[in-house]
mmCIF file of C-alpha atoms in Angstrom:
data_model
loop_
_atom_site.group_PDB
_atom_site.id
_atom_site.type_symbol
_atom_site.label_atom_id
_atom_site.label_comp_id
_atom_site.label_asym_id
_atom_site.label_seq_id
_atom_site.Cartn_x
_atom_site.Cartn_y
_atom_site.Cartn_z
ATOM 1 C CA THR A 17 60.664 205.239 105.188
ATOM 2 C CA ASP A 18 63.617 204.112 103.116
ATOM 3 C CA ILE A 19 65.127 200.934 104.604
ATOM 4 C CA SER A 20 67.643 200.343 101.812
ATOM 5 C CA GLU A 21 70.616 201.165 104.037
ATOM 6 C CA ARG A 22 69.414 198.789 106.765
ATOM 7 C CA LYS A 23 68.816 196.031 104.237
ATOM 8 C CA ALA A 24 72.267 196.577 102.726
ATOM 9 C CA ALA A 25 73.840 196.484 106.192
ATOM 10 C CA ALA A 26 71.937 193.304 107.081
ATOM 11 C CA HIS A 27 73.037 191.766 103.795
ATOM 12 C CA ALA A 28 76.660 192.703 104.464
ATOM 13 C CA LEU A 29 76.431 191.339 108.021
ATOM 14 C CA ALA A 30 75.008 188.052 106.751
ATOM 15 C CA ALA A 31 77.760 187.784 104.119
ATOM 16 C CA SER A 32 80.367 188.516 106.762
ATOM 17 C CA ALA A 33 78.914 185.827 109.049
ATOM 18 C CA ARG A 34 78.962 183.303 106.184
ATOM 19 C CA ALA A 35 82.594 184.186 105.419
ATOM 20 C CA ALA A 36 83.533 183.790 109.099
ATOM 21 C CA ALA A 37 81.786 180.410 109.282
ATOM 22 C CA ASP A 38 83.560 179.315 106.081
ATOM 23 C CA ASN A 39 86.930 180.394 107.513
ATOM 24 C CA GLN A 40 86.229 178.526 110.735
ATOM 25 C CA ASP A 41 85.319 175.393 108.755
ATOM 26 C CA ARG A 42 88.569 175.708 106.775
ATOM 27 C CA LEU A 43 90.595 176.112 109.966
ATOM 28 C CA VAL A 44 88.972 173.069 111.597
ATOM 29 C CA ALA A 45 89.575 171.016 108.433
ATOM 30 C CA ALA A 46 93.219 172.146 108.279
ATOM 31 C CA VAL A 47 93.813 171.221 111.926
ATOM 32 C CA ALA A 48 92.137 167.848 111.381
ATOM 33 C CA ALA A 49 94.424 167.173 108.413
ATOM 34 C CA LEU A 50 97.639 167.708 110.422
ATOM 35 C CA PRO A 51 99.701 164.521 110.697
ATOM 36 C CA ASP A 52 100.475 165.163 114.387
ATOM 37 C CA ALA A 53 98.503 166.017 117.510
ATOM 38 C CA PHE A 54 97.592 169.709 117.677
ATOM 39 C CA ALA A 55 95.864 171.861 120.315
ATOM 40 C CA TYR A 56 95.181 175.530 120.881
ATOM 41 C CA TYR A 57 94.595 176.819 124.423
ATOM 42 C CA ASP A 58 93.241 180.341 124.951
ATOM 43 C CA ALA A 59 94.650 183.004 127.314
ATOM 44 C CA GLU A 60 92.678 181.437 130.204
ATOM 45 C CA ASP A 61 94.387 178.110 129.391
ATOM 46 C CA ARG A 62 91.187 176.425 128.192
ATOM 47 C CA LEU A 63 91.230 174.114 125.183
ATOM 48 C CA VAL A 64 89.597 175.860 122.227
ATOM 49 C CA LEU A 65 90.599 173.669 119.287
ATOM 50 C CA CYS A 66 92.320 170.316 118.765
ATOM 51 C CA ASN A 67 92.413 167.464 116.315
ATOM 52 C CA GLU A 68 91.452 163.838 116.832
ATOM 53 C CA ARG A 69 95.094 162.814 117.355
ATOM 54 C CA TYR A 70 95.294 165.158 120.361
ATOM 55 C CA ARG A 71 92.005 163.823 121.722
ATOM 56 C CA ARG A 72 93.341 160.251 121.579
ATOM 57 C CA VAL A 73 96.473 161.195 123.522
ATOM 58 C CA THR A 74 94.640 163.250 126.151
ATOM 59 C CA ARG A 75 91.699 161.149 127.231
ATOM 60 C CA VAL A 76 90.259 162.548 130.436
ATOM 61 C CA PRO A 77 88.245 160.119 132.576
ATOM 62 C CA GLY A 78 84.660 161.323 132.989
ATOM 63 C CA HIS A 79 84.765 163.699 129.997
ATOM 64 C CA ASP A 80 83.517 162.765 126.550
ATOM 65 C CA ASP A 81 84.660 166.064 125.091
ATOM 66 C CA ILE A 82 87.773 167.923 126.205
ATOM 67 C CA ILE A 83 86.996 171.232 124.444
ATOM 68 C CA GLY A 84 86.586 173.900 127.114
ATOM 69 C CA LEU A 85 88.592 172.024 129.763
ATOM 70 C CA SER A 86 91.593 173.698 131.338
ATOM 71 C CA PHE A 87 95.087 172.455 130.538
ATOM 72 C CA GLU A 88 95.457 171.437 134.192
ATOM 73 C CA THR A 89 92.293 169.316 134.110
ATOM 74 C CA ILE A 90 93.425 167.630 130.915
ATOM 75 C CA ILE A 91 96.949 166.976 132.170
ATOM 76 C CA ARG A 92 95.615 165.558 135.454
ATOM 77 C CA GLY A 93 93.491 163.141 133.414
ATOM 78 C CA VAL A 94 96.550 162.148 131.433
ATOM 79 C CA ALA A 95 98.493 161.661 134.692
ATOM 80 C CA GLU A 96 95.722 159.461 136.118
ATOM 81 C CA THR A 97 95.919 157.199 133.071
ATOM 82 C CA ARG A 98 99.726 157.103 133.241
ATOM 83 C CA LEU A 99 99.646 156.332 136.979
ATOM 84 C CA GLU A 100 97.277 153.424 136.344
ATOM 85 C CA ASN A 101 99.505 151.869 133.687
ATOM 86 C CA GLY A 102 102.713 152.469 135.647
ATOM 87 C CA SER A 103 104.400 154.869 133.231
ATOM 88 C CA ILE A 104 104.747 157.445 136.045
ATOM 89 C CA THR A 105 105.023 156.962 139.792
ATOM 90 C CA ASP A 106 104.582 160.480 141.187
ATOM 91 C CA ALA A 107 101.556 162.020 139.489
ATOM 92 C CA GLU A 108 101.598 165.309 141.410
ATOM 93 C CA ARG A 109 105.245 165.954 140.559
ATOM 94 C CA TRP A 110 104.685 165.018 136.914
ATOM 95 C CA VAL A 111 101.621 167.307 136.678
ATOM 96 C CA ALA A 112 103.489 170.222 138.292
ATOM 97 C CA GLU A 113 106.434 169.807 135.893
ATOM 98 C CA ARG A 114 104.161 169.503 132.851
ATOM 99 C CA ILE A 115 102.152 172.601 133.825
ATOM 100 C CA ALA A 116 105.380 174.556 134.340
ATOM 101 C CA THR A 117 106.690 173.650 130.888
ATOM 102 C CA HIS A 118 103.313 174.516 129.367
ATOM 103 C CA ARG A 119 103.139 177.921 131.024
ATOM 104 C CA ALA A 120 106.703 178.854 130.099
ATOM 105 C CA PRO A 121 107.230 177.221 126.711
ATOM 106 C CA GLY A 122 110.841 176.706 125.769
ATOM 107 C CA ALA A 123 112.744 174.202 123.706
ATOM 108 C CA PRO A 124 110.916 171.117 122.418
ATOM 109 C CA PHE A 125 111.214 168.106 124.719
ATOM 110 C CA PRO A 126 110.507 164.382 124.461
ATOM 111 C CA LEU A 127 107.586 162.848 126.304
ATOM 112 C CA ARG A 128 106.651 159.200 126.649
ATOM 113 C CA LEU A 129 102.927 158.576 126.200
ATOM 114 C CA ALA A 130 100.868 156.152 128.238
ATOM 115 C CA ASP A 131 100.872 153.651 125.345
ATOM 116 C CA GLY A 132 104.701 153.635 125.182
ATOM 117 C CA ARG A 133 105.064 155.863 122.124
ATOM 118 C CA TRP A 134 107.347 158.889 122.241
ATOM 119 C CA VAL A 135 106.406 162.395 121.099
ATOM 120 C CA LYS A 136 108.339 165.636 120.802
ATOM 121 C CA VAL A 137 106.316 168.362 122.537
ATOM 122 C CA LEU A 138 106.409 171.767 120.865
ATOM 123 C CA GLU A 139 104.635 174.603 122.630
ATOM 124 C CA LYS A 140 104.513 178.246 121.598
ATOM 125 C CA ARG A 141 102.725 181.307 122.937
ATOM 126 C CA THR A 142 100.356 183.125 120.650
ATOM 127 C CA ALA A 143 99.927 186.890 120.320
ATOM 128 C CA ASP A 144 96.608 186.732 122.183
ATOM 129 C CA GLY A 145 98.142 185.034 125.252
ATOM 130 C CA GLY A 146 97.148 181.522 124.295
ATOM 131 C CA ARG A 147 99.344 178.532 123.585
ATOM 132 C CA VAL A 148 99.706 176.174 120.663
ATOM 133 C CA THR A 149 100.800 172.612 121.399
ATOM 134 C CA MET A 150 101.988 170.019 118.903
ATOM 135 C CA LEU A 151 102.894 166.461 119.747
ATOM 136 C CA ILE A 152 105.065 164.991 117.003
ATOM 137 C CA ASP A 153 105.482 161.210 117.047
ATOM 138 C CA ILE A 154 109.191 160.356 117.318
ATOM 139 C CA SER A 155 108.765 156.695 118.288
ATOM 140 C CA ALA A 156 110.554 155.399 115.189
ATOM 141 C CA GLU A 157 113.480 157.758 115.730
ATOM 142 C CA ARG A 158 113.696 156.845 119.436
ATOM 143 C CA GLY A 159 113.611 153.146 118.517
ATOM 144 C CA ALA A 160 116.345 153.571 115.932
ATOM 145 C CA MET A 161 118.457 155.564 118.423
ATOM 146 C CA GLN A 162 117.970 152.877 121.080
ATOM 147 C CA ARG A 163 119.006 150.130 118.647
ATOM 148 C CA LEU A 164 122.075 152.155 117.673
ATOM 149 C CA GLU A 165 122.995 152.693 121.331
ATOM 150 C CA ASP A 166 122.500 148.985 122.071
ATOM 151 C CA THR A 167 124.711 148.078 119.101
ATOM 152 C CA PHE A 168 127.338 150.580 120.232
ATOM 153 C CA ASP A 169 127.246 149.252 123.805
ATOM 154 C CA ALA A 170 127.498 145.665 122.580
ATOM 155 C CA ALA A 171 130.405 146.563 120.290
ATOM 156 C CA ASN A 172 132.214 148.391 123.087
ATOM 157 C CA ALA A 173 131.571 145.561 125.525
ATOM 158 C CA GLY A 174 132.967 143.086 123.005
ATOM 159 C CA THR A 175 136.020 145.284 122.390
ATOM 160 C CA TRP A 176 136.531 145.717 126.096
ATOM 161 C CA ARG A 177 136.334 141.950 126.653
ATOM 162 C CA TRP A 178 138.696 141.382 123.743
ATOM 163 C CA THR A 179 141.164 143.865 125.276
ATOM 164 C CA LEU A 180 140.936 142.104 128.617
ATOM 165 C CA ASP A 181 141.391 138.731 126.971
ATOM 166 C CA THR A 182 144.548 139.828 125.184
ATOM 167 C CA GLU A 183 145.981 141.390 128.325
ATOM 168 C CA ASP A 184 145.454 138.137 130.195
ATOM 169 C CA ARG A 185 147.759 136.301 127.758
#
């Protein structure tokens, strides 16, 4: 019996599997190299892929690895941490709002992390029904904006006092 065709098919299948594994390795390396937190959730809203930056932001008590967890489980873990450190007061409301924005992605929005840093949350649907999430650190920009607002407020307060002082004369 000639098994040449089966051998050729097995060879092609093995080459295809190696190429797929190489592509997956490249994708994981590319995601790891991103400067911001990145996550991909599948159509069932389970975390499939993320980088270390995302893992640091979304620690879930009782889970060493968050891959495979639902977005709701992850966000409830985040809420628990934020409730403990006082950065939110109503965890259920915060979770419900965060899930709603995740399920119906719209414009980017700012979010304060448990450690006090600020991120801009970008979420987009994918063609397969999943969602991509990026958390871009905007702490420096928020700090600069706050300093500018404080300076503006102080300047206006000084001008207002000066105006009152001159009217009193």
